[in-house]
Amino acid sequence: MTDLPDRVVGDARTSDFGWNLLTDLTDIGNRMAGSAGERRGAERVVEAFEAAGLRNAGLDEFEIPGWWRGESSLSVTGAVDRHHEGSHEVIALPGTPSGEASAPLVDVGDGTDEEFAAAEGDLEGAVAMASSRTPDSHDRWIHRMEKYVAAAERGAVGFVFRNHIEGALPPTGEIGYHNRPGPIPAVGVSKEVGDRLSRLAADGGGDRPTVSLDIDCRNEPTTSVNAVAEVGPDTDEAVYLTAHVDAHDVSDGANDNGAGSALVAEVGRLLATVEGDLDTRVRLVTFGSEEIGLWGAYHAAETTPKEDIACVVNLDGTCSSRDLRVGTNGFEGMRSTFEAVADAFDAPLTTGETISPHGDQWAFVQEGIPAVMASTTSDQSGRGWGHTHADTLDKLDSRDLREVATLVTAAVYRFATGEVGAEHRSRESIRDAIDEGYVEELKTGGRWPYDE
């Protein structure tokens, strides 16, 4: 196998290029899908591509169903009266409609199928509350959208999504995917607010507290952009290195996913220093609108012939530590490459084989294109600070970014030097290998891509 030259490793371990880009992205502020800030973020990535000596750097625009957050409030009345209106206490979830709802509160715990079934008789005309946690005993992560839809289908008139991590503030996140806006108002609250609501609901017995939601937001079409560039020979086929540049408007989007965008540019810069070694073109893309339904990734996948994409390495949440995790979606050739790189650098690596529809890689995986998602693991693994006000630069370390840049550059270098094959699969084989729970989730969200 071809190893990354030592001089490139040394460059990666001492470079400030990626960290400076990450800092600039976080300083933009709001990079919500379709916003002016998202476009400024993409333009800053293009500037970095050009500074790195990459070719064909520019923006690719596409249409999306935009969403703009207004003010939200949550009031509880009963044994205790409280009103929450600050964004550090309660925030609307993207895809929610504007509106009001006032009804008794029903706590469905972690929002598993069993918990919703147990509460089904109480949910009609109620406000349902579910935790962001997925129980350790559960065989896959339960997306907030599933909990939201389960509440709406059982007759709930409102939905409260409570964080399960203390001190991490209220979580946001898409609840409708392609079915927008959703049918009932939805908000996120902190663990602390959620715990109080849960206690009041339990203490109330048959006389549950009344929760009132008031949400102001807009659901209107708009546009988003992907930032693109290339390095290596002008081959028809390309290795794709991707991330998403958009972030929820409540925070800087540092780890999710400014770090991924910074790494795409940094890896591109490093590859440009060994461009003559590459046998296959590398296409660098930072997608727009990942957080509201993977729109940028779908746009790229739908406008590119499948045979022109050798494989996809997608980066998302890649700076919580220097310990890499790769979700392989069952593509063994890509897993073995990352394992070889980890061995070469004596670096820890964890892998997962489950086909996951979460992350921009899914737009390619569903078509049978080899694609993985690389992230990092830490004590805050899981959602952690992500999707909250606290996803800020101070949580990250430039040394972690440099280490991940080294490993990802080494992996992409191997993919682009013709040493490792990553075979395409049929759409049917992907369809048949998806976990039943994810099948249900994709169908619920209107994202199931296969004809029955």
Coordinates of C-alpha atoms in Angstrom, one line a residue:
M1 CA 0.0 0.0 0.0
T2 CA 1.1 3.6 -0.6
D3 CA 1.9 5.5 2.6
L4 CA 1.5 9.2 2.9
P5 CA 4.9 10.8 2.5
D6 CA 6.6 11.8 5.8
R7 CA 6.8 15.5 4.7
V8 CA 3.0 15.6 4.3
V9 CA 2.6 14.1 7.8
G10 CA 4.9 16.7 9.2
D11 CA 3.0 19.4 7.4
A12 CA -0.4 18.1 8.8
R13 CA 1.0 17.9 12.3
T14 CA 2.2 21.5 12.3
S15 CA -0.4 23.3 10.1
D16 CA -2.7 26.1 11.3
F17 CA -4.6 26.2 8.0
G18 CA -7.5 24.1 9.1
W19 CA -7.8 25.6 12.5
N20 CA -7.8 29.2 11.1
L21 CA -10.6 28.2 8.7
L22 CA -12.6 26.6 11.6
T23 CA -12.2 29.8 13.7
D24 CA -13.4 31.9 10.8
L25 CA -16.5 29.7 10.3
T26 CA -17.5 29.8 13.9
D27 CA -17.1 33.6 14.0
I28 CA -19.7 34.0 11.2
G29 CA -22.4 33.0 13.7
N30 CA -25.7 31.8 12.3
R31 CA -25.0 29.3 9.4
M32 CA -28.6 28.0 9.3
A33 CA -29.5 26.3 6.0
G34 CA -30.5 28.9 3.4
S35 CA -29.3 31.8 5.5
A36 CA -26.8 34.5 4.5
G37 CA -24.5 33.1 7.1
E38 CA -24.5 29.7 5.5
R39 CA -23.5 31.3 2.1
R40 CA -20.8 33.3 3.8
G41 CA -19.5 30.0 5.3
A42 CA -19.5 28.4 1.9
E43 CA -17.7 31.4 0.4
R44 CA -15.1 31.2 3.1
V45 CA -14.5 27.6 2.3
V46 CA -14.1 28.5 -1.4
E47 CA -11.5 31.0 -0.4
A48 CA -9.7 28.3 1.5
F49 CA -9.8 26.0 -1.5
E50 CA -8.3 28.7 -3.7
A51 CA -5.6 29.4 -1.1
A52 CA -4.8 25.7 -1.0
G53 CA -4.1 25.7 -4.7
L54 CA -7.2 23.6 -5.6
R55 CA -8.8 24.0 -9.0
N56 CA -12.4 24.6 -10.1
A57 CA -13.3 26.1 -6.7
G58 CA -16.8 27.6 -6.6
L59 CA -20.4 27.4 -5.4
D60 CA -23.2 25.2 -6.6
E61 CA -26.6 26.5 -5.8
F62 CA -29.9 24.5 -5.3
E63 CA -33.4 25.0 -3.9
I64 CA -34.5 24.0 -0.4
P65 CA -37.6 24.3 1.8
G66 CA -36.2 27.0 4.1
W67 CA -37.1 27.4 7.7
W68 CA -36.6 30.5 9.9
R69 CA -36.7 30.4 13.7
G70 CA -38.7 33.0 15.6
E71 CA -39.5 33.3 19.3
S72 CA -40.9 30.4 21.3
S73 CA -42.2 29.9 24.8
L74 CA -43.4 27.2 27.1
S75 CA -45.6 27.7 30.1
V76 CA -46.7 25.1 32.6
T77 CA -49.6 25.5 35.0
G78 CA -50.9 23.3 37.8
A79 CA -49.3 22.6 41.1
V80 CA -46.4 24.8 39.9
D81 CA -46.7 27.7 37.5
R82 CA -43.6 28.5 35.3
H83 CA -43.0 30.3 32.1
H84 CA -40.0 29.7 29.8
E85 CA -39.2 32.0 26.9
G86 CA -35.4 32.5 26.7
S87 CA -33.7 30.6 23.9
H88 CA -31.4 29.0 26.5
E89 CA -34.6 27.3 28.0
V90 CA -36.8 26.6 25.0
I91 CA -36.3 26.6 21.2
A92 CA -38.4 25.6 18.2
L93 CA -37.4 22.5 16.2
P94 CA -36.7 23.1 12.5
G95 CA -39.7 21.9 10.4
T96 CA -42.2 22.8 13.1
P97 CA -45.2 24.9 12.1
S98 CA -46.0 28.2 13.8
G99 CA -48.8 27.9 16.3
E100 CA -50.0 27.4 19.8
A101 CA -51.0 24.3 21.8
S102 CA -52.2 24.0 25.3
A103 CA -52.9 20.5 26.8
P104 CA -52.0 18.1 29.6
L105 CA -48.4 16.9 29.5
V106 CA -47.7 13.2 29.0
D107 CA -44.1 12.1 29.5
V108 CA -43.2 9.1 27.3
G109 CA -39.7 8.7 28.7
D110 CA -37.1 7.9 26.0
G111 CA -39.8 7.7 23.3
T112 CA -39.3 4.0 22.5
D113 CA -42.1 2.1 20.7
E114 CA -42.9 0.3 24.0
E115 CA -43.2 3.6 25.9
F116 CA -45.4 5.2 23.3
A117 CA -47.6 2.1 23.2
A118 CA -48.0 2.2 27.0
A119 CA -49.0 5.8 26.9
E120 CA -51.2 5.6 23.8
G121 CA -54.5 6.0 25.6
D122 CA -53.3 9.2 27.2
L123 CA -51.8 10.9 24.2
E124 CA -54.9 12.0 22.4
G125 CA -55.2 15.8 22.8
A126 CA -52.1 15.9 25.0
V127 CA -48.6 17.5 24.7
A128 CA -46.1 14.6 24.5
M129 CA -42.6 14.9 25.9
A130 CA -39.7 12.6 25.0
S131 CA -36.0 12.5 26.0
S132 CA -33.2 12.8 23.4
R133 CA -31.7 9.6 24.9
T134 CA -31.7 6.2 23.3
P135 CA -31.6 3.4 25.9
D136 CA -28.4 1.3 25.9
S137 CA -30.6 -1.7 25.4
H138 CA -31.9 -0.4 22.1
D139 CA -30.2 -1.9 19.0
R140 CA -30.1 1.5 17.1
W141 CA -30.3 5.2 17.7
I142 CA -33.9 6.6 17.8
H143 CA -34.1 9.8 15.8
R144 CA -36.1 12.7 17.2
M145 CA -38.3 12.6 14.1
E146 CA -39.5 9.2 15.0
K147 CA -40.5 10.4 18.4
Y148 CA -42.2 13.4 17.0
V149 CA -44.2 11.4 14.4
A150 CA -45.1 8.8 17.0
A151 CA -46.6 11.5 19.1
A152 CA -48.5 13.2 16.3
E153 CA -49.9 9.9 15.0
R154 CA -51.3 9.1 18.4
G155 CA -53.2 12.4 18.6
A156 CA -50.8 14.6 20.5
V157 CA -51.3 18.3 19.8
G158 CA -47.7 19.4 20.7
F159 CA -44.3 17.9 21.2
V160 CA -41.5 18.6 23.7
F161 CA -38.0 17.2 23.1
R162 CA -35.9 17.3 26.3
N163 CA -32.1 17.0 26.4
H164 CA -30.8 14.1 28.4
I165 CA -27.4 15.6 29.1
E166 CA -27.1 18.0 32.0
G167 CA -25.9 21.5 31.4
A168 CA -26.1 21.1 27.7
L169 CA -29.0 23.5 27.1
P170 CA -32.1 22.8 24.9
P171 CA -31.5 20.7 21.8
T172 CA -32.6 21.6 18.3
G173 CA -32.8 19.5 15.2
E174 CA -35.1 18.7 12.2
I175 CA -38.3 16.9 12.9
G176 CA -39.9 16.7 9.5
Y177 CA -37.3 15.8 6.9
H178 CA -39.1 16.1 3.5
N179 CA -42.5 16.3 5.0
R180 CA -42.5 20.0 6.0
P181 CA -43.9 21.6 7.9
G182 CA -44.8 19.0 10.5
P183 CA -48.4 18.6 11.8
I184 CA -47.9 19.8 15.4
P185 CA -45.8 22.5 17.2
A186 CA -42.5 21.2 18.6
V187 CA -39.8 22.6 20.9
G188 CA -36.6 21.5 22.6
V189 CA -35.9 22.1 26.3
S190 CA -32.9 21.6 28.5
K191 CA -32.5 18.5 30.7
E192 CA -33.2 20.7 33.7
V193 CA -36.4 22.1 32.4
G194 CA -37.4 18.6 31.1
D195 CA -36.7 17.0 34.4
R196 CA -39.0 19.5 36.2
L197 CA -41.8 18.9 33.7
S198 CA -41.4 15.1 34.1
R199 CA -41.5 15.4 37.9
L200 CA -44.6 17.6 37.8
A201 CA -46.3 15.1 35.4
A202 CA -45.5 12.2 37.7
D203 CA -46.5 14.0 40.9
G204 CA -49.8 15.2 39.3
G205 CA -51.2 11.6 39.1
G206 CA -54.5 11.9 37.2
D207 CA -54.3 15.7 37.3
R208 CA -51.5 16.3 34.9
P209 CA -50.0 19.8 34.6
T210 CA -51.0 21.8 31.5
V211 CA -48.3 22.8 29.1
S212 CA -48.8 25.7 26.7
L213 CA -46.5 26.1 23.6
D214 CA -46.3 29.2 21.5
I215 CA -44.1 29.1 18.4
D216 CA -43.3 31.7 15.8
C217 CA -41.4 30.6 12.7
R218 CA -41.5 30.6 8.9
N219 CA -41.5 27.7 6.4
E220 CA -40.6 29.2 2.9
P221 CA -38.7 28.0 -0.1
T222 CA -35.2 29.4 -0.5
T223 CA -31.7 28.4 -1.9
S224 CA -28.6 26.9 -0.4
V225 CA -25.1 26.2 -1.8
N226 CA -22.4 23.5 -1.9
A227 CA -18.8 24.6 -2.0
V228 CA -16.7 22.5 -4.4
A229 CA -13.1 22.1 -5.6
E230 CA -10.8 19.4 -7.1
V231 CA -7.3 18.1 -6.8
G232 CA -5.4 15.4 -8.7
P233 CA -5.6 14.2 -12.3
D234 CA -8.5 15.1 -14.5
T235 CA -10.1 11.6 -14.4
D236 CA -13.8 10.9 -15.0
E237 CA -14.0 9.0 -11.7
A238 CA -13.4 10.8 -8.4
V239 CA -12.9 10.1 -4.8
Y240 CA -15.3 12.4 -2.8
L241 CA -14.3 14.0 0.5
T242 CA -17.3 15.8 2.0
A243 CA -18.7 17.5 5.0
H244 CA -21.5 20.0 5.7
V245 CA -20.9 23.7 6.2
D246 CA -24.4 24.6 7.6
A247 CA -25.1 24.6 11.3
H248 CA -28.1 25.3 13.6
D249 CA -28.6 29.0 14.2
V250 CA -28.4 28.7 18.0
S251 CA -24.6 28.1 18.1
D252 CA -21.3 28.5 16.3
G253 CA -21.6 24.9 14.8
A254 CA -18.0 24.3 15.8
N255 CA -17.8 20.5 16.0
D256 CA -21.0 20.0 14.0
N257 CA -19.8 20.7 11.5
G258 CA -17.3 23.6 11.1
A259 CA -14.6 21.1 11.9
G260 CA -15.6 18.8 9.1
S261 CA -15.6 21.7 6.6
A262 CA -12.2 22.9 7.8
L263 CA -10.8 19.3 7.5
V264 CA -12.1 19.0 3.9
A265 CA -10.1 22.1 3.0
E266 CA -7.0 21.1 5.0
V267 CA -7.0 17.6 3.5
G268 CA -7.4 19.2 0.1
R269 CA -4.4 21.4 0.8
L270 CA -2.2 18.5 1.9
L271 CA -3.2 16.4 -1.1
A272 CA -2.3 19.3 -3.4
T273 CA 1.3 19.0 -2.2
V274 CA 1.5 15.4 -3.6
E275 CA -0.9 15.9 -6.5
G276 CA 1.5 14.1 -8.9
D277 CA 1.1 10.9 -6.9
L278 CA -2.7 10.7 -7.3
D279 CA -4.1 8.4 -9.9
T280 CA -7.7 9.5 -9.3
R281 CA -9.3 12.9 -9.1
V282 CA -10.4 14.0 -5.6
R283 CA -13.5 16.1 -5.4
L284 CA -14.0 18.2 -2.3
V285 CA -17.5 19.3 -1.3
T286 CA -18.9 21.0 1.7
F287 CA -22.6 20.6 1.5
G288 CA -25.3 23.0 2.5
S289 CA -28.5 22.2 4.3
E290 CA -27.5 18.9 5.9
E291 CA -29.2 19.8 9.2
I292 CA -32.7 20.1 7.6
G293 CA -32.7 17.0 5.4
L294 CA -29.4 16.4 3.6
W295 CA -30.4 18.6 0.7
G296 CA -26.9 19.5 -0.5
A297 CA -25.8 15.8 -0.5
Y298 CA -28.9 14.8 -2.4
H299 CA -28.3 17.5 -4.9
A300 CA -24.7 16.3 -5.5
A301 CA -25.8 12.7 -5.7
E302 CA -28.6 13.3 -8.1
T303 CA -26.6 15.5 -10.5
T304 CA -23.6 13.2 -10.7
P305 CA -23.4 9.9 -12.7
K306 CA -22.9 7.1 -10.2
E307 CA -20.0 5.7 -12.2
D308 CA -18.2 9.0 -11.7
I309 CA -18.0 8.5 -7.9
A310 CA -15.4 6.0 -6.8
C311 CA -16.3 6.4 -3.1
V312 CA -17.2 9.0 -0.5
V313 CA -15.6 9.9 2.8
N314 CA -17.9 12.1 4.7
L315 CA -16.7 14.0 7.8
D316 CA -19.2 15.0 10.5
G317 CA -18.4 15.8 14.1
T318 CA -14.7 15.2 13.7
C319 CA -13.1 17.2 16.5
S320 CA -14.5 16.1 19.8
S321 CA -11.2 14.1 20.3
R322 CA -8.5 12.6 18.1
D323 CA -10.1 9.1 18.3
L324 CA -11.6 8.3 15.0
R325 CA -14.8 6.3 14.4
V326 CA -15.8 5.2 10.9
G327 CA -19.3 4.1 10.1
T328 CA -18.6 1.9 7.1
N329 CA -22.2 1.1 6.0
G330 CA -20.9 -2.4 5.2
F331 CA -18.3 -1.3 2.6
E332 CA -15.4 -3.6 3.6
G333 CA -12.9 -2.1 1.2
M334 CA -13.2 1.3 2.8
R335 CA -13.1 -0.2 6.3
S336 CA -9.9 -2.0 5.6
T337 CA -8.3 1.1 4.3
F338 CA -9.0 3.1 7.5
E339 CA -7.9 0.1 9.6
A340 CA -4.6 0.1 7.7
V341 CA -4.1 3.8 8.2
A342 CA -4.9 3.4 12.0
D343 CA -2.3 0.6 12.2
A344 CA 0.3 2.7 10.4
F345 CA -0.1 5.6 12.8
D346 CA -0.8 3.4 15.9
A347 CA -4.0 5.3 16.3
P348 CA -7.2 4.1 17.9
L349 CA -10.1 3.4 15.6
T350 CA -13.6 2.1 16.1
T351 CA -15.9 1.0 13.2
G352 CA -19.6 0.3 12.7
E353 CA -21.1 -1.8 9.9
T354 CA -24.7 -0.7 10.2
I355 CA -26.2 1.1 7.2
S356 CA -27.1 4.5 8.6
P357 CA -29.4 7.1 7.0
H358 CA -28.0 9.8 9.3
G359 CA -25.4 12.0 7.6
D360 CA -24.6 13.2 4.1
Q361 CA -23.1 9.9 3.1
W362 CA -26.6 8.4 3.0
A363 CA -27.5 10.2 -0.2
F364 CA -24.8 8.1 -1.9
V365 CA -25.1 4.9 0.2
Q366 CA -28.8 4.5 -0.8
E367 CA -27.6 4.3 -4.5
G368 CA -25.0 1.6 -3.7
I369 CA -22.0 4.0 -3.9
P370 CA -19.3 3.2 -1.4
A371 CA -19.5 5.8 1.4
V372 CA -18.5 6.1 5.0
M373 CA -19.0 8.7 7.7
A374 CA -15.9 9.5 9.8
S375 CA -16.4 11.2 13.2
T376 CA -14.6 11.2 16.6
T377 CA -15.5 9.7 19.9
S378 CA -15.2 11.1 23.4
D379 CA -16.8 11.2 26.8
Q380 CA -19.4 13.5 25.1
S381 CA -20.1 11.1 22.3
G382 CA -23.7 10.9 21.2
R383 CA -25.2 14.3 20.7
G384 CA -23.2 15.9 23.4
W385 CA -22.9 19.7 22.9
G386 CA -24.1 19.3 19.3
H387 CA -27.4 21.0 18.3
T388 CA -27.2 23.3 21.3
H389 CA -26.0 26.8 22.1
A390 CA -22.8 25.2 23.5
D391 CA -21.3 23.8 20.2
T392 CA -18.6 26.4 20.3
L393 CA -14.9 26.6 19.5
D394 CA -13.7 26.5 23.1
K395 CA -14.8 22.9 23.3
L396 CA -12.3 21.8 20.6
D397 CA -8.5 21.4 20.4
S398 CA -6.4 22.3 17.4
R399 CA -4.2 19.2 18.2
D400 CA -7.2 17.0 17.6
L401 CA -8.0 18.6 14.3
R402 CA -4.4 18.1 13.1
E403 CA -4.4 14.4 14.1
V404 CA -7.7 13.8 12.4
A405 CA -6.4 15.7 9.3
T406 CA -3.4 13.4 9.2
L407 CA -5.5 10.2 9.4
V408 CA -8.1 11.3 6.8
T409 CA -5.4 12.6 4.4
A410 CA -3.7 9.2 4.6
A411 CA -6.9 7.3 3.9
V412 CA -8.0 9.5 1.0
Y413 CA -4.4 9.4 -0.4
R414 CA -4.7 5.6 -0.5
F415 CA -8.2 5.7 -2.1
A416 CA -6.8 8.1 -4.8
T417 CA -3.6 6.2 -5.6
G418 CA -5.4 3.1 -6.9
E419 CA -4.2 0.8 -4.1
V420 CA -7.6 0.0 -2.5
G421 CA -10.8 -1.0 -4.3
A422 CA -14.2 0.0 -3.0
E423 CA -16.9 -1.8 -4.9
H424 CA -20.2 -0.4 -5.8
R425 CA -23.3 -2.4 -4.7
S426 CA -26.8 -2.6 -6.3
R427 CA -29.6 -0.5 -4.9
E428 CA -31.4 -3.7 -4.1
S429 CA -28.6 -5.1 -2.0
I430 CA -28.5 -1.9 0.1
R431 CA -32.3 -1.8 0.4
D432 CA -32.3 -5.4 1.7
A433 CA -29.5 -4.8 4.2
I434 CA -31.1 -1.8 6.0
D435 CA -32.2 -2.5 9.6
E436 CA -36.0 -2.8 9.9
G437 CA -36.0 0.1 12.4
Y438 CA -34.3 2.4 9.9
V439 CA -36.7 1.3 7.2
E440 CA -39.6 2.4 9.4
E441 CA -37.8 5.7 10.1
L442 CA -37.1 6.4 6.5
K443 CA -40.7 5.7 5.4
T444 CA -42.0 7.8 8.3
G445 CA -39.9 10.8 7.2
G446 CA -40.7 10.4 3.5
R447 CA -37.1 9.5 2.7
W448 CA -37.6 5.9 1.6
P449 CA -35.9 5.9 -1.8
Y450 CA -37.0 2.4 -3.1
D451 CA -40.1 1.3 -4.9
E452 CA -41.9 -1.6 -3.2

